[in-house]
Structures are given as structure tokens and as C-alpha cells.
XYZ file of C-alpha atoms in Angstrom:
557
model
C -131.178 69.163 64.299
C -132.610 66.737 66.851
C -133.392 63.072 66.316
C -136.931 61.897 65.952
C -138.631 59.782 68.526
C -138.777 56.016 68.392
C -142.393 55.259 67.479
C -142.374 52.256 69.896
C -141.353 54.289 72.960
C -141.295 58.011 73.274
C -142.230 60.874 75.555
C -144.921 63.310 74.732
C -142.590 66.142 74.039
C -140.323 64.141 71.756
C -140.294 65.350 68.128
C -142.249 63.399 65.513
C -142.381 65.868 62.603
C -139.551 67.846 61.023
C -140.384 71.151 59.142
C -137.810 73.290 57.494
C -138.758 76.869 56.803
C -136.248 77.528 54.025
C -135.517 80.935 52.484
C -134.540 84.518 53.148
C -138.281 85.349 53.066
C -138.597 83.930 56.685
C -136.537 86.838 57.925
C -139.530 89.091 57.262
C -141.551 89.084 60.489
C -144.965 89.732 58.813
C -144.715 86.851 56.404
C -143.211 84.660 59.020
C -146.204 85.279 61.260
C -148.701 84.519 58.480
C -146.855 81.228 57.661
C -146.669 80.165 61.380
C -150.438 80.870 61.830
C -151.218 78.757 58.715
C -149.221 75.710 59.968
C -150.554 76.044 63.465
C -154.093 75.664 62.069
C -153.108 72.719 59.944
C -151.595 70.974 62.990
C -154.547 71.587 65.300
C -156.415 68.401 64.213
C -153.296 66.210 64.268
C -152.340 66.468 67.874
C -148.726 67.365 66.921
C -148.328 70.518 68.953
C -145.748 68.871 71.253
C -144.065 66.775 68.549
C -143.160 69.429 65.949
C -139.592 70.468 65.228
C -139.275 73.547 63.149
C -135.946 74.790 61.777
C -135.512 78.138 60.092
C -132.890 78.098 57.387
C -132.535 81.611 56.023
C -128.871 81.319 54.886
C -129.190 79.369 51.597
C -127.765 79.953 48.171
C -129.417 82.545 45.915
C -129.549 81.425 42.336
C -131.476 82.231 39.080
C -134.854 83.859 39.054
C -134.908 84.733 42.816
C -134.605 81.100 43.836
C -133.247 80.934 47.397
C -134.326 77.462 48.527
C -132.721 75.307 45.832
C -132.747 71.523 45.228
C -129.165 71.512 46.524
C -130.203 73.205 49.820
C -133.135 70.751 50.194
C -130.774 67.828 49.538
C -128.246 69.077 52.003
C -130.652 69.109 54.883
C -132.315 65.863 53.705
C -128.869 64.165 54.039
C -128.523 65.405 57.593
C -132.086 64.312 58.483
C -131.404 60.856 57.075
C -128.257 60.492 59.174
C -130.275 61.386 62.259
C -132.811 58.681 61.498
C -135.658 60.799 60.261
C -138.001 59.098 57.765
C -139.177 62.252 56.108
C -139.063 66.062 56.301
C -141.418 68.881 55.199
C -139.925 71.979 53.522
C -141.818 75.186 53.539
C -140.328 77.473 50.911
C -141.024 80.901 49.313
C -143.692 79.436 46.994
C -145.530 78.058 50.145
C -145.346 81.627 51.634
C -146.638 83.238 48.477
C -149.582 80.840 48.412
C -150.277 81.211 52.150
C -150.151 85.041 52.006
C -152.342 85.228 48.786
C -149.472 86.458 46.638
C -149.235 83.533 44.248
C -147.907 84.611 40.832
C -149.567 83.959 37.544
C -149.643 80.242 36.865
C -148.929 79.145 40.470
C -151.629 77.282 42.356
C -153.414 79.308 45.022
C -153.873 76.327 47.378
C -151.007 76.288 49.943
C -148.507 73.530 49.290
C -145.286 72.245 50.832
C -142.466 69.853 49.802
C -142.074 66.443 51.274
C -138.780 64.585 51.127
C -139.100 60.930 51.842
C -135.825 59.527 53.089
C -136.366 55.792 53.366
C -136.689 53.564 50.280
C -138.037 50.105 50.735
C -135.994 48.717 47.774
C -132.952 46.976 49.335
C -130.585 47.780 46.453
C -131.523 51.492 46.505
C -128.898 54.073 47.298
C -128.965 55.477 50.782
C -128.008 58.830 49.231
C -131.033 59.076 46.887
C -134.364 60.352 48.347
C -137.755 61.135 46.856
C -139.258 64.573 46.629
C -142.911 65.512 46.153
C -144.967 68.759 46.368
C -148.426 68.311 48.181
C -151.120 70.402 49.561
C -150.058 71.430 53.042
C -152.269 69.137 55.076
C -151.393 66.168 52.833
C -147.712 67.044 53.164
C -147.989 66.858 56.991
C -149.780 63.552 56.852
C -147.252 62.142 54.434
C -144.292 63.117 56.575
C -145.924 62.125 59.906
C -146.796 58.688 58.734
C -143.783 58.089 56.533
C -142.629 54.552 56.131
C -140.113 53.001 53.770
C -141.722 52.483 50.338
C -140.827 51.616 46.730
C -140.780 54.977 45.133
C -140.109 53.472 41.660
C -143.817 52.992 41.320
C -144.523 56.718 41.590
C -141.491 57.567 39.444
C -142.732 55.258 36.727
C -146.140 56.802 36.778
C -144.510 60.179 36.289
C -141.861 59.164 33.706
C -143.697 60.497 30.744
C -144.251 63.967 32.315
C -141.235 65.897 30.966
C -143.009 69.261 31.215
C -143.706 71.443 34.156
C -145.666 73.898 31.988
C -148.798 71.804 31.408
C -152.096 71.774 33.155
C -150.866 68.499 34.846
C -148.340 70.384 36.918
C -149.961 69.610 40.322
C -150.296 65.956 39.396
C -146.661 65.689 38.386
C -145.542 67.267 41.574
C -147.591 65.040 43.621
C -146.159 61.890 42.015
C -142.740 63.296 42.440
C -139.152 62.683 41.399
C -135.949 61.091 42.688
C -133.794 63.588 44.646
C -130.210 62.606 43.755
C -126.987 63.746 45.363
C -125.982 67.054 43.561
C -122.303 66.610 44.626
C -121.958 63.205 42.947
C -121.277 62.513 39.273
C -124.168 61.793 36.926
C -125.340 58.130 37.268
C -123.154 57.861 40.359
C -123.795 58.097 44.147
C -120.314 58.679 45.442
C -119.970 62.226 46.740
C -117.200 64.094 45.076
C -117.195 66.846 47.736
C -117.051 64.483 50.571
C -114.168 62.540 49.016
C -112.301 65.833 48.507
C -113.105 67.056 52.034
C -111.803 63.762 53.539
C -108.592 63.983 51.500
C -108.095 67.639 52.448
C -108.678 66.822 56.230
C -106.082 64.036 56.046
C -103.607 66.367 54.386
C -104.256 69.269 56.728
C -103.845 66.968 59.785
C -100.385 65.739 58.704
C -97.239 66.576 60.650
C -95.607 68.909 60.538
C -98.825 70.950 60.514
C -99.478 73.666 57.916
C -100.035 77.285 59.087
C -103.719 77.952 59.902
C -103.820 80.688 57.191
C -102.804 78.199 54.545
C -105.300 75.647 55.887
C -108.117 78.223 55.652
C -107.200 79.081 52.076
C -107.129 75.392 51.025
C -110.569 74.823 52.655
C -112.001 77.944 50.998
C -110.697 76.727 47.643
C -112.421 73.377 48.082
C -115.810 74.942 49.164
C -116.161 77.585 46.423
C -117.807 76.539 43.208
C -115.425 77.395 40.325
C -116.581 79.202 37.220
C -117.319 76.889 34.266
C -114.488 78.533 32.333
C -112.047 77.155 34.882
C -113.598 73.702 34.793
C -114.191 72.979 31.209
C -112.558 73.874 27.865
C -116.080 73.891 26.199
C -117.062 77.414 25.007
C -120.499 78.772 25.852
C -121.468 79.050 22.048
C -120.917 76.199 19.673
C -121.236 75.894 15.930
C -123.883 73.324 15.147
C -124.504 70.775 12.405
C -125.466 67.101 11.776
C -121.861 66.470 10.646
C -120.232 68.145 13.608
C -120.376 66.444 16.944
C -119.370 68.414 20.144
C -118.532 66.234 23.179
C -117.866 67.708 26.585
C -115.619 65.515 28.717
C -116.630 65.245 32.415
C -113.199 63.777 33.398
C -109.699 65.055 32.751
C -108.035 63.291 29.811
C -104.430 63.282 28.786
C -103.588 64.491 25.176
C -103.169 60.854 24.154
C -106.477 59.797 25.701
C -108.215 62.782 23.933
C -106.818 61.676 20.572
C -107.716 58.051 21.318
C -111.316 59.047 22.216
C -111.670 61.110 19.002
C -110.495 58.081 16.827
C -112.910 55.610 18.670
C -115.908 57.986 18.234
C -114.993 58.543 14.593
C -114.692 54.754 13.982
C -118.004 54.097 15.684
C -119.586 56.870 13.611
C -118.338 55.298 10.391
C -119.906 51.905 11.419
C -123.156 53.864 11.987
C -122.765 55.560 8.446
C -121.825 58.850 10.038
C -118.633 60.476 8.847
C -118.525 63.856 10.475
C -116.161 65.944 12.632
C -115.684 65.290 16.308
C -114.548 67.877 18.802
C -113.947 66.899 22.458
C -113.637 69.572 25.056
C -111.416 68.363 27.950
C -112.307 68.757 31.675
C -109.728 70.875 33.420
C -110.268 69.900 37.045
C -108.572 66.897 38.692
C -111.911 66.077 40.249
C -114.598 64.609 38.038
C -117.726 66.713 37.302
C -120.633 66.647 39.685
C -124.350 66.836 38.808
C -124.201 70.483 39.736
C -121.395 70.918 37.185
C -123.236 69.094 34.485
C -126.367 71.023 35.042
C -124.570 74.280 34.920
C -122.931 73.247 31.609
C -126.200 72.205 30.225
C -128.116 75.335 31.185
C -125.384 77.571 29.838
C -125.716 75.567 26.665
C -129.394 76.243 26.451
C -128.933 80.021 27.008
C -126.226 80.412 24.449
C -127.205 78.060 21.656
C -130.496 78.744 19.995
C -130.358 75.683 17.746
C -131.537 73.079 17.509
C -135.025 73.707 18.758
C -135.050 70.544 20.846
C -131.487 70.855 22.100
C -129.069 68.033 22.916
C -125.873 68.292 24.788
C -123.332 65.347 24.644
C -120.942 64.410 27.579
C -118.138 61.887 27.866
C -118.124 60.086 31.231
C -115.417 57.589 30.380
C -113.177 56.506 27.561
C -115.399 55.482 24.679
C -115.584 52.135 22.908
C -117.670 51.129 19.926
C -120.466 49.451 21.851
C -120.227 50.375 25.498
C -122.728 52.696 27.209
C -120.256 55.547 27.872
C -121.629 58.623 26.094
C -124.221 60.625 27.929
C -126.598 63.132 26.343
C -128.994 65.684 27.892
C -132.156 66.367 26.092
C -134.229 69.585 26.378
C -138.049 69.096 26.350
C -139.551 72.362 27.643
C -137.890 73.242 30.954
C -137.809 70.524 33.575
C -136.522 68.001 34.520
C -133.619 67.442 32.311
C -133.450 63.897 30.850
C -129.959 62.317 30.789
C -129.420 59.139 28.758
C -126.355 57.002 28.581
C -125.686 54.803 25.576
C -123.220 53.778 22.824
C -121.732 56.147 20.316
C -124.070 54.888 17.714
C -127.150 55.523 19.763
C -125.929 59.025 20.608
C -125.182 59.860 16.958
C -128.616 58.699 15.933
C -130.198 61.220 18.199
C -127.611 63.987 17.443
C -128.262 63.858 13.689
C -132.077 63.672 14.312
C -131.909 67.029 16.062
C -129.832 68.639 13.246
C -131.591 67.303 10.201
C -134.433 68.942 8.339
C -137.053 66.790 9.980
C -140.075 68.669 11.045
C -140.488 69.881 14.655
C -143.391 67.389 15.111
C -141.187 64.479 14.094
C -138.287 65.451 16.309
C -140.768 66.156 19.206
C -142.250 62.695 18.852
C -138.829 61.082 19.282
C -138.033 63.306 22.319
C -141.435 62.270 23.976
C -140.536 58.642 23.323
C -137.217 59.129 25.079
C -138.954 60.702 28.058
C -141.189 57.657 28.458
C -138.206 55.404 29.200
C -138.194 54.090 32.822
C -135.640 55.660 35.107
C -132.710 53.703 36.271
C -129.591 52.166 34.777
C -128.969 54.409 31.745
C -131.753 56.929 32.249
C -131.800 59.754 34.853
C -134.087 62.696 35.234
C -132.210 65.461 37.015
C -133.797 68.205 38.954
C -131.801 71.423 38.485
C -129.634 71.571 41.575
C -129.618 75.383 41.402
C -133.398 75.616 40.918
C -136.407 75.451 43.113
C -139.027 72.659 43.153
C -140.831 73.371 40.922
C -138.364 75.663 39.159
C -139.079 79.364 39.377
C -139.720 81.026 36.094
C -138.467 84.559 35.601
C -141.011 87.190 36.579
C -141.543 88.199 32.985
C -143.235 84.894 32.298
C -146.082 82.886 33.913
C -145.106 79.963 36.203
C -146.671 77.576 33.669
C -146.954 77.753 29.830
C -150.615 76.868 29.226
C -153.172 78.190 26.654
C -155.127 80.263 29.136
C -151.962 82.097 30.141
C -150.604 82.758 26.607
C -151.855 86.242 26.785
C -150.017 87.542 29.850
C -147.626 90.215 28.568
C -144.520 91.163 30.493
C -144.719 94.660 32.117
C -141.503 96.090 33.195
C -141.346 99.166 35.363
C -138.561 101.682 34.484
C -138.777 103.561 37.798
C -139.292 102.912 41.489
C -140.342 106.600 42.203
C -144.001 106.488 41.524
C -146.283 107.434 44.433
C -148.902 104.880 45.537
C -151.655 106.891 43.989
C -149.548 107.286 40.656
C -148.920 103.559 40.521
C -152.671 102.753 41.064
C -153.702 105.136 38.283
C -151.552 103.320 35.593
C -152.415 99.829 36.947
C -156.133 100.652 36.732
C -155.630 101.840 33.206
C -153.692 98.658 32.187
C -156.405 96.302 33.556
C -159.329 98.392 32.152
C -160.983 96.795 29.164
C -160.785 98.785 25.973
C -163.085 98.539 22.870
C -160.438 96.393 21.310
C -160.885 93.786 23.952
C -164.689 93.378 23.848
C -164.735 90.348 21.562
C -161.644 88.631 22.808
C -161.302 88.897 26.655
C -163.218 89.716 29.836
C -160.103 90.169 31.996
C -156.337 90.827 31.682
C -153.282 89.213 33.046
C -149.776 90.707 33.245
C -146.395 89.458 34.430
C -145.233 92.523 36.334
C -141.553 93.123 37.028
C -140.538 95.890 39.489
C -137.678 98.302 39.018
C -134.983 98.287 41.798
C -132.446 100.821 40.736
C -132.528 104.507 42.096
C -131.943 105.928 38.689
C -134.724 105.499 36.129
C -134.234 103.300 33.038
C -134.357 104.446 29.347
C -134.219 102.948 25.918
C -130.961 101.019 26.649
C -132.430 99.377 29.756
C -135.643 98.673 27.874
C -133.709 96.817 25.193
C -131.552 94.907 27.695
C -134.823 93.724 29.448
C -136.473 92.775 26.250
C -133.385 90.968 24.895
C -133.161 88.963 28.121
C -136.716 87.918 27.848
C -136.390 86.914 24.238
C -133.230 84.883 24.900
C -134.560 82.938 27.932
C -133.463 79.299 27.402
C -132.334 80.180 23.857
C -135.832 81.403 22.966
C -137.249 77.850 23.341
C -139.892 78.316 26.179
C -142.477 80.543 24.539
C -140.429 83.527 25.705
C -141.959 86.970 24.857
C -140.758 88.935 21.871
C -142.554 92.148 22.822
C -142.911 93.900 26.156
C -144.781 96.719 27.947
C -142.970 99.391 30.050
C -144.076 101.765 32.707
C -142.195 105.041 33.302
C -142.741 108.297 35.089
C -144.924 109.596 32.319
C -147.317 106.674 32.474
C -149.621 107.914 35.296
C -149.615 111.491 33.874
C -151.126 110.642 30.420
C -152.144 107.023 31.172
C -149.940 105.712 28.494
C -147.269 102.888 28.528
C -144.377 102.122 26.214
C -144.749 99.221 23.854
C -141.644 97.603 22.364
C -140.971 94.961 19.656
C -137.745 93.460 18.640
C -136.133 93.885 15.222
C -134.358 90.987 13.632
C -131.977 90.867 10.652
C -132.339 87.567 8.782
C -129.121 88.211 6.715
C -127.058 89.073 9.683
C -128.852 86.479 11.823
C -128.985 88.752 14.791
C -130.786 91.519 16.502
C -130.946 95.036 14.980
C -132.672 96.521 18.026
C -136.215 97.494 18.855
C -139.074 99.639 17.716
C -141.033 101.332 20.470
C -143.645 103.984 21.175
C -146.455 104.968 23.540
C -149.950 103.539 23.572
C -152.944 104.084 25.893
C -152.635 101.676 28.811
C -155.888 99.951 28.283
C -155.007 99.139 24.615
C -151.557 97.715 25.412
C -152.699 94.073 25.661
C -154.490 94.029 22.294
C -151.618 95.777 20.482
C -149.172 93.365 22.230
C -151.119 90.390 20.882
C -151.205 91.835 17.371
C -147.459 92.257 17.385
C -147.054 88.799 18.900
C -148.884 87.145 15.977
C -147.109 89.505 13.459
C -150.508 90.943 12.504
C -149.194 94.437 12.074
C -146.150 96.660 12.457
C -145.544 98.725 15.566
C -145.970 102.088 13.660
C -149.563 101.049 13.146
C -150.362 101.041 16.862
C -148.123 103.560 18.725
C -148.551 107.290 18.791
C -145.046 107.902 17.414
C -142.616 105.151 16.552
C -138.933 105.259 17.585
C -136.056 102.929 16.877
C -133.206 101.908 19.283
C -130.201 100.228 17.708
C -128.558 97.265 19.526
C -125.000 98.390 20.529
C -123.769 94.922 19.538
C -125.295 94.977 16.048
C -122.626 94.227 13.351
C -119.783 95.049 15.773
């Protein structure tokens, strides 16, 4: 990565704008060509042809929901650019390519956009390892990066502080205002890079005399670089038993048995003074190194996926030995999907919010408190964390729209169960799905679907249907308007123009899935029947040609 020019004195061919094309998608020549043509047109009126530096970064981590240009990737290159004296950089990612090529998914804006990372903060006490990230329309992104000057980003962050949701109609405005981009390799509320400290210590050890064998050095370095499974880092189980009188605390630092017992006693004593007399369980951190933001985010997202209650989830972390009044408990709050709100406060403050989530208060009352929390200014004891393993904005799974808004509520997931349809066969069933039926006349003039392709050579059957449906239902613990019913396309679909419609079956006594009911319906009627099942207006045997039941293999095991 080259250095930028000095604005006071530079040659014509010195770089003045840094663009990163980030993602595996840039290895596809056709999409690469379309993207290059778009940016060339945007640059024509800015006289930057000789001042542009583009770097293709195809080798990046691949995480959830086909994200391959994560916040961590962006931060890594932002840090390098900062050290080379760049003031800003532009990131073109897979979302940019989808928009440029006309393949934006349902809920994504069609206007081409790009990410801008501002690397210079005008506030003197600001951290040199914290940057500011925004998503702008492509020409605005170029202008912002080219004319970047140090500025006080707290003004933009404050304007955006109440926007906890990335699913509303205000998505574009939230992305324009932006968020702080913090070091994913540092601890929460900290700037010190745990990975860099470790790497420095390892380098010192490896350079000692007598020297270790190269093979041993390589194994040590690999061990440091590989992200350990959560089971090896924390004693916390994925699934927890919840209740207002049972507080679960995940320690983010390694405590001795004596410290663990002391921490329990201190939290219990603080609870009694706050009129709370419940049970405290602290799960120790196993690693010698403290948890990073990436670790905390992984723990929190695992928590969301595996614990369906409470509706507005809360996850509590211990960042240092507790006292009765010090700000040393940290809790993460779920309010739709992004970003995650982390707050740090006393045991009493934490217990107040914990019991609130687990009482019989109405969802409206709890949501009001959560929204008030999100309106707190960032800094000190409040941090909004962008998911280090996610994109910006986060990719939603293909079975859901990119945003959860009223006009996209009726966009059923459609899963293929085969990849062996011919182009003509595929078009037949798609035409049938999108055709309006008599049932649609009074309700809709067009149809939307979240279509998910099939990738295996072997076709899927009832087992695969159930696994796909259960995955959709369980997304973020079922919190994010995840679908409870789904449509499936198989090899029979283009022959008789029908699709499979499936609905989940739940056992209230067992508090678990029994399985699914399913059957065939005409493709053009699928949306209407899906809506009726969604609102529990009828049973599946009232809409399918013949109803079948598939039992969940895990039911009552």
C-alpha cells in the first residue's frame, strides 16, 4: 500500500485517493469489469485518473450469511492506511457490486454505494486506533474521501445514537451518519490491541538465544493467529436457564478460584442492597489473554442464537473484579439486529435491567426502556459495537429481506431443493410463482420472494426441508421477524407448476418443535396460503392438495 501525496507539494501521478475492492467477488472477471467501468465514470468529473490507487483484496475471512468483507477486514486495512498517513479510504464490497450490477437483494437500495472510513479525528483526546465508518452513495463517497480532513465525529455519532435498528426505512440515513469503527482485537471499552501485545511477546520469546527450532516457532505463531472456539475460551454454555432470580455472568478475564468466589459474594451483597436476592453464576474465562471485542461479539451472538428468552435479550459480562458501586459489570442489549449496545455500570444498575427483562412486564414497557438505553451518548460507559464478523451494514441470511419494514413483510422464503432444473424449467416455475392468482386480487399487485439456491449435487427431501425451515425460525433466537413457514421448489415443480408449502409444528407442553406439516399448492397461490399460515388464519390441510407430517428427529429424544 503506497503513501498518499502531500497536498502542499506532489507530482501529478502521486496517489490522492485510496480504494479497496474487498471480497472474493472481485475474482469474477465479469463483475470486476462492471465495477471498474462504474468507478471510472464516477471519477471522470473529478480529475482523479492519475491520482487513484486501487487495491484488490480477495483473500478475506468468510463468515456468516456469505459475508466476505467483514468489519474486521475493513479495520485491518484502515489501520494500515492510517499508519501510512492516509486520511480516508473507500471500500467497495459485495453489496456495492450487487448494486452496480443491478442484482441488489430485496430490501437493499438500488443506488450504488460504497463505504468510507475516515481515519483522522479532530478531537485531541480521541484514540488513534478508533476510526469512523459511513456508507454513502458512490460519488459522495469519493468526494468525502478525496477531501477528507480531521473532524469531530462525535457530532455525527450523537445524531445517530438513537438509531439502534438497521431494519427501518431510515437505513440509508443511519449509514450516512455512521458509527465508530473500533479495534476488534482490543478489549471492550479499551484501545490496547491484545493481538499486537501477544505478537510482540511471542516475537521476543522466539528471538531469544538459544533459538527454538523453526518448526516449533511456526507452530507457536499459528497457535497465536488462529481464533479459538468459544468452548476453549469460556466456561459459559451456549444455552442458559433464565429467570429474574438467576443472574448469569460471563467473565472476560481469567479469575482464580478465590477471585471467582469473592466476585460471587460481592455481586450477591450488592444485589441484596438493591433488594435482589437471587442466584449468581459466574462462568470463568479460560484463556490467559483477556477477551477481545471479537470474542465478546461471538459470545453474544451465540447467546442470541441459543437462548430464545427474554424477547429483548441481555447478556452480562465481568470485565474486572466487582465492587458494590464501581462501573465494572458490562451488559449487551439486543434491540433488533445492529449495532449491539454495550453498557458498563454498577451491579445495582445491571440487576435493574436484568430483572426488567425477566419480569412479566409487557413487551411495550421493556422496549421503551431499551430504546431509552439506546439514546445514551456514546463514550465512557456506552459503546455501540459493529459486529466484527459481519458486513456494513450486516448481511441478512438469504431467506430474509435486507430490512424488516412493512412493505417487505410479505416476502416469503423460497428454497430450492435441486440444482438440476434446466433454464426453461426454472423459468416455468418462477413465472408461476410470480403470477397473480384470484386470491391475490384484493391484496397485492406484485409479489416478492427471498429465493435461496440449492448447492448440493443430490436433491433435498423432507429432512432437508425441515432443517432449512428450522434454521430460518431460529434466526437470532426467533427475534427478528424470522419466517415460520416456507416455500420449496423441487423437480416436480415445473412439471405440474406446484411448489411445496411447509409450516412448523410446536408442542407447548414439551416447549419444542414436533416437526412440520407440508404439502403441494399451485405456485401462483403460494403467497396467499403462506400469508394465511403466517397469521394463523387456517391450518395447512385447508390449503394443500394433500397434507404430510415430518417429525423432528430431535423431538422428545
